[in-house]
CSV table of C-alpha atoms in Angstrom, one decimal:
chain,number,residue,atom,x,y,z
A,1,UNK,CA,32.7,68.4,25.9
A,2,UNK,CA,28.5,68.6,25.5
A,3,UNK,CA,27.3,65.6,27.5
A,4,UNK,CA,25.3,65.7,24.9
A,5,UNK,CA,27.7,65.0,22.0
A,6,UNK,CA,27.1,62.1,19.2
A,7,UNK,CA,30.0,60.5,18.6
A,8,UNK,CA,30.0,57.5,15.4
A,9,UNK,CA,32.7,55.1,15.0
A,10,UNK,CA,33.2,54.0,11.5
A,11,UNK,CA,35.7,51.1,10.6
A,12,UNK,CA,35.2,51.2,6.9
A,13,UNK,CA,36.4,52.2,4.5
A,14,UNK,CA,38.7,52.9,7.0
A,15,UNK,CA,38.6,53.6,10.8
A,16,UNK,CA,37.4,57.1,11.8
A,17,UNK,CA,35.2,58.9,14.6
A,18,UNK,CA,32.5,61.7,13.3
A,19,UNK,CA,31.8,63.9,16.1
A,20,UNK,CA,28.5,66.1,15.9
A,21,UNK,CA,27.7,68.8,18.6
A,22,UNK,CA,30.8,68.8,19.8
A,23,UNK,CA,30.9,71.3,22.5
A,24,UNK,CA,27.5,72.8,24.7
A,25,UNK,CA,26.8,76.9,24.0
A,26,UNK,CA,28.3,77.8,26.6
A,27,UNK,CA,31.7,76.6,25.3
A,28,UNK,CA,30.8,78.0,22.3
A,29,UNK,CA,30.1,81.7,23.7
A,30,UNK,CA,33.9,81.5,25.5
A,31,UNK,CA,35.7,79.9,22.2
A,32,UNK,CA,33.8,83.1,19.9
A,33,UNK,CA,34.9,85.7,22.4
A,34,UNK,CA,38.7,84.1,21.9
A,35,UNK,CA,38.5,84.5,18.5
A,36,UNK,CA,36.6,87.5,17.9
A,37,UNK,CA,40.3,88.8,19.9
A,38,UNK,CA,42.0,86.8,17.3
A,39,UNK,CA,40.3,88.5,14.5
A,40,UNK,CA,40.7,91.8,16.0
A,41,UNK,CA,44.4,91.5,15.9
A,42,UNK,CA,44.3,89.3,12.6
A,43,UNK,CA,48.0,90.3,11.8
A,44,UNK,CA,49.6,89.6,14.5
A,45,UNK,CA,47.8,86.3,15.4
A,46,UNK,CA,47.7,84.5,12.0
A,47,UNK,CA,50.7,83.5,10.3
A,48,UNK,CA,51.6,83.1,6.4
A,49,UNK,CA,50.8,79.3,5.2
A,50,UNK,CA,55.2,78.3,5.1
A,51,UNK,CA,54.6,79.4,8.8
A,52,UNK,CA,52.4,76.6,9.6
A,53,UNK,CA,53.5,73.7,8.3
A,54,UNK,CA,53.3,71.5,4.8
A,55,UNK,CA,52.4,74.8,2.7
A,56,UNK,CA,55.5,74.3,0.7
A,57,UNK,CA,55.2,70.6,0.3
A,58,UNK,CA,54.8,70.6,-3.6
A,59,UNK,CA,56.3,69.6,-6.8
A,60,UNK,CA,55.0,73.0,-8.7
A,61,UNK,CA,58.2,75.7,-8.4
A,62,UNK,CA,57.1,78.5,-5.8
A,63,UNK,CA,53.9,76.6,-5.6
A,64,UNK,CA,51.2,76.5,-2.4
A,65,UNK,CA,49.9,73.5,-0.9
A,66,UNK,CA,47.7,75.7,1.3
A,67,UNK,CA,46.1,78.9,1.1
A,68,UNK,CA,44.6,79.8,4.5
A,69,UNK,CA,45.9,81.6,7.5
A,70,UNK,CA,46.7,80.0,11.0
A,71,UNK,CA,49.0,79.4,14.4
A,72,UNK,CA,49.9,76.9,16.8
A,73,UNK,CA,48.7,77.7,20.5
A,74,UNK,CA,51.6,76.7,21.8
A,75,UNK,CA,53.2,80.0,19.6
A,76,UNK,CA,51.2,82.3,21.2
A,77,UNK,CA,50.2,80.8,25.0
A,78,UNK,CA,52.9,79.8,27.0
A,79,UNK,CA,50.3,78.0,29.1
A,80,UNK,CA,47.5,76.3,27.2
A,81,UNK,CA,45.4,77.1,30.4
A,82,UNK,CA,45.2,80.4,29.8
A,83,UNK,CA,43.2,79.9,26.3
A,84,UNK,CA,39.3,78.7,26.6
A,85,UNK,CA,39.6,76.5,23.5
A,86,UNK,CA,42.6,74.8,24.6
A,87,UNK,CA,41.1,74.3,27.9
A,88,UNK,CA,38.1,73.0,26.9
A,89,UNK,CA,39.4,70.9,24.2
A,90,UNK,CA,41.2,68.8,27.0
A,91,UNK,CA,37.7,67.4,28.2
A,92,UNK,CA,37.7,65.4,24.9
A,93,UNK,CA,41.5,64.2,24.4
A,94,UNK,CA,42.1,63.9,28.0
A,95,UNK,CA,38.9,62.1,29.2
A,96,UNK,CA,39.3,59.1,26.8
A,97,UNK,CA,36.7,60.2,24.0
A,98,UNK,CA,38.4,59.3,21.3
A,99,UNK,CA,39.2,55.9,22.8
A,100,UNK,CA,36.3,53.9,21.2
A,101,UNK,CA,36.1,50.3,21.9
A,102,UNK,CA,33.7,49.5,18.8
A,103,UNK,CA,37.2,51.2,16.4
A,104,UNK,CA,40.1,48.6,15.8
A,105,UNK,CA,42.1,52.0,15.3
A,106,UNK,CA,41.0,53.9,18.3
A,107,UNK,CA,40.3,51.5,21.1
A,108,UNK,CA,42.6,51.9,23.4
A,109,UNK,CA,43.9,55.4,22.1
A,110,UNK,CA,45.3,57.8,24.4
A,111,UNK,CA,47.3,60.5,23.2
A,112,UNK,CA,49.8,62.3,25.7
A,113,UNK,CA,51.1,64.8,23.1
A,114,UNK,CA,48.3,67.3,21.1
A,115,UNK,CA,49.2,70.2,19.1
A,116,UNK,CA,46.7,72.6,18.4
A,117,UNK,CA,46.3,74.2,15.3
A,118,UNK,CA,43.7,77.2,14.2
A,119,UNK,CA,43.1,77.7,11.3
A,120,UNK,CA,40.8,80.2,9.0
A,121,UNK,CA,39.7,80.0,5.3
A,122,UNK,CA,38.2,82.8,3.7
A,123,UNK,CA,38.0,84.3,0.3
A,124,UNK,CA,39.7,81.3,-2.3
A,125,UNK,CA,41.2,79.5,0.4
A,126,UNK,CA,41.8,75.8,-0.1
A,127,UNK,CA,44.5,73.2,1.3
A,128,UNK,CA,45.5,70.6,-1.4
A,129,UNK,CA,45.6,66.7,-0.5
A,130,UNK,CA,48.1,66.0,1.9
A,131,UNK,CA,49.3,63.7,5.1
A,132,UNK,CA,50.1,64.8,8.4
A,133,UNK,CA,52.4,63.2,10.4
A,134,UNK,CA,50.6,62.0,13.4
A,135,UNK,CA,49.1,58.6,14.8
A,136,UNK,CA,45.9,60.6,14.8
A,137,UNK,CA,44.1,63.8,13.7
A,138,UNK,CA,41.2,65.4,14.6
A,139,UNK,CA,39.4,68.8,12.4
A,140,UNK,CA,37.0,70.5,14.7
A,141,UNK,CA,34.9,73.0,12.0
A,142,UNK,CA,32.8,75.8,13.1
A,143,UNK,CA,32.2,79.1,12.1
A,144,UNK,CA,29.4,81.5,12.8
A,145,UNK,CA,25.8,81.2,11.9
A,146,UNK,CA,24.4,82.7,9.8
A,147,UNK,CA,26.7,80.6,7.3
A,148,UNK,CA,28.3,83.1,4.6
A,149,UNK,CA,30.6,80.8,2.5
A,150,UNK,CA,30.2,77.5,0.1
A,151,UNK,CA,32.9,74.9,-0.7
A,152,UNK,CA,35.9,74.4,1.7
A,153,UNK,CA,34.5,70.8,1.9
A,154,UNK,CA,37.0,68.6,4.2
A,155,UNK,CA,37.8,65.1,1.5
A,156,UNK,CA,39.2,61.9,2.0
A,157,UNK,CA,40.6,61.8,-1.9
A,158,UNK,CA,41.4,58.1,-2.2
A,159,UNK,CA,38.3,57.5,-0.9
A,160,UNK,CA,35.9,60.1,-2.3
A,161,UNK,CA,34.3,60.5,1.5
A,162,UNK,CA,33.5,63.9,1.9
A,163,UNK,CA,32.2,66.0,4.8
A,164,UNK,CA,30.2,69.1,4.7
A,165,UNK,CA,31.8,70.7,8.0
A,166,UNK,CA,29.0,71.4,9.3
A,167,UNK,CA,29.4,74.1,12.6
A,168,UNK,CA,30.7,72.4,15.9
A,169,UNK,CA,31.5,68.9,14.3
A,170,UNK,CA,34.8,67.0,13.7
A,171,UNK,CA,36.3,64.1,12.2
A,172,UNK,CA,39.2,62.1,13.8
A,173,UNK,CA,40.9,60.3,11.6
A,174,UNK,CA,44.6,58.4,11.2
A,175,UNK,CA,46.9,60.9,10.0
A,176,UNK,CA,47.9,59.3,6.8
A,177,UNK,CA,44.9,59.4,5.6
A,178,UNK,CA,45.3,61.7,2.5
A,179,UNK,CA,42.9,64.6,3.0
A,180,UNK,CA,42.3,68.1,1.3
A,181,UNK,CA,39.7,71.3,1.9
A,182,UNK,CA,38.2,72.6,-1.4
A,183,UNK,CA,38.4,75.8,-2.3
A,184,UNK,CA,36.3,78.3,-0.3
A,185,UNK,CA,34.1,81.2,-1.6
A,186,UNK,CA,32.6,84.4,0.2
A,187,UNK,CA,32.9,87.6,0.5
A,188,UNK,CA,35.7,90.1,1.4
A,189,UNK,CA,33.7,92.0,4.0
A,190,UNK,CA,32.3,88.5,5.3
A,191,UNK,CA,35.5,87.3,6.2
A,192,UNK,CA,36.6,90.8,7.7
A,193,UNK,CA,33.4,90.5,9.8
A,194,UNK,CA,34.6,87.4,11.4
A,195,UNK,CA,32.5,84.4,9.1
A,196,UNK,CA,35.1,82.6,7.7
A,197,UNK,CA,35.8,78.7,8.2
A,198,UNK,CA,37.6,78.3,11.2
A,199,UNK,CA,39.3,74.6,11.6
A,200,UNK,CA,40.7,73.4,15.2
A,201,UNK,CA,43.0,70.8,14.0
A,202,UNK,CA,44.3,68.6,16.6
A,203,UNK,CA,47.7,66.6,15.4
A,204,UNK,CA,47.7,63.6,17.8
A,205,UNK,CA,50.4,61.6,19.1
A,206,UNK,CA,51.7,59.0,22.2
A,207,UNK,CA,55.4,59.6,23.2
A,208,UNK,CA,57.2,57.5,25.5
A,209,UNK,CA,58.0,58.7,28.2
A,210,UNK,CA,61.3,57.0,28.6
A,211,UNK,CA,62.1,58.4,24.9
C-alpha cells in the first residue's frame, strides 16, 4: 500500500474508514497492465451479474439487482500470488490497516478470509441497494484518467452519505450497511477502450480456525 496513503476513521453516522491514495504508481502501472489483459479477453474473464452474486435478489419477476460485469479471483487464479492486484492488495488486509484503534468497529479487526471481487460498470450500469454478507467490506474504485463517465456514485441509502469514487480511493465499511452504485453513463467506444468504472470489492470475514 502507498506509505503515503490517508486513511480517516469515521464513527458516525456509523463506523467506516475512507481511504484516499490507496496504492503508489507503481502499483498502479502493474494493476492497469492486469486489467488491460482482462479487457482484452472481456468474454471470457467477466461473468453475467446471477454469476456474481445478489443479482437476482429482487422482488420484481425476472428483475436485476445489478447491471455490471465481474469475477471472483479465486475463479480464475488458483493462486492469488500469481495476480498483481491480489498480491498487492494483501499489504493492506494483511498488515493490519484496517485495524484502527480510533473505530469502535475496526479496532482490533483482522480478517483471515477475503474474497476478491472485480467489478466494471460501463454504459447504464448500476447495482441497486443491497447488503453483503460479511463482517466487513471494502470498494477500492479506480478507473483511468482522463475520467469518461458520470454517475455510478457508491450510497449509503439510509443514510444519504454518498461518495464520488474518486480514482484509487475506497471505503471500508460493515457489510450490512445497505449500499447501492447509481446508474453509470458513457460511451460505448469508452467502455470498449478500457474507461469504465472498475470496483475492487473486498468481502471481509474472521473464521475460526477450529470451525
Amino acid at each position: 500500500m502507498n506509505r503515503d496513503c490517508k486513511v480517516t476513521v469515521k464513527n458516525e453516522p456509523f463506523p467506516y474508514l475512507f481511504f484516499e491514495d490507496v496504492f503508489d504508481q507503481d502499483a498502479l502501472d502493474k494493476i492497469w497492465r492486469e486489467f488491460d489483459y482482462y479487457k482484452d479477453n472481456f468474454e471470457h474473464f467477466f461473468r453475467h451479474p446471477r454469476e456474481t452474486g445478489a443479482a437476482g435478489h429482487t422482488d420484481i419477476p425476472n428483475g436485476m439487482l445489478k447491471r455490471n460485469k465481474g469475477f471472483f479471483f479465486h475463479d480464475i487464479w488458483h493462486n492469488p500470488n500469481h495476480s498483481s492486484l491480489s498480491r498487492i492488495s494483501q499489504e493492506i488486509f494483511y498488515k493490519e490497516s484496517v485495524n484502527q484503534s480510533e473505530s469502535y468497529y475496526f479496532r482490533d479487526f483482522l480478517p483471515n478470509e477475503i474474497s476478491i471481487l472485480c467489478s466494471v460498470y460501463g454504459p447504464e450500469d448500476y447495482y441497486l441497494p443491497h447488503k453483503d454478507a460479511t463482517i466487513a467490506t471494502g470498494c477500492l474504485w479506480l478507473y483511468k484518467e482522463p475520467k469518461k463517465w458520470e454517475g455510478g456514485k457508491f450510497r449509503f441509502v439510509d443514510y444519504d452519505l454518498e461518495f464520488e469514487c474518486n480514482n484509487n480511493t475506497m471505503v471500508v465499511f460493515p457489510g450490512g450497511m445497505q449500499h447501492e452504485v447509481t446508474e453509470i453513463e458513457m460511451d460505448d467506444n469508452d467502455f470498449a477502450d478500457g474507461y469504465g468504472r472498475y470496483t475492487i470489492s473486498y468481502f471481509m470475514n474472521v473464521r475460526n480456525p477450529n470451525s
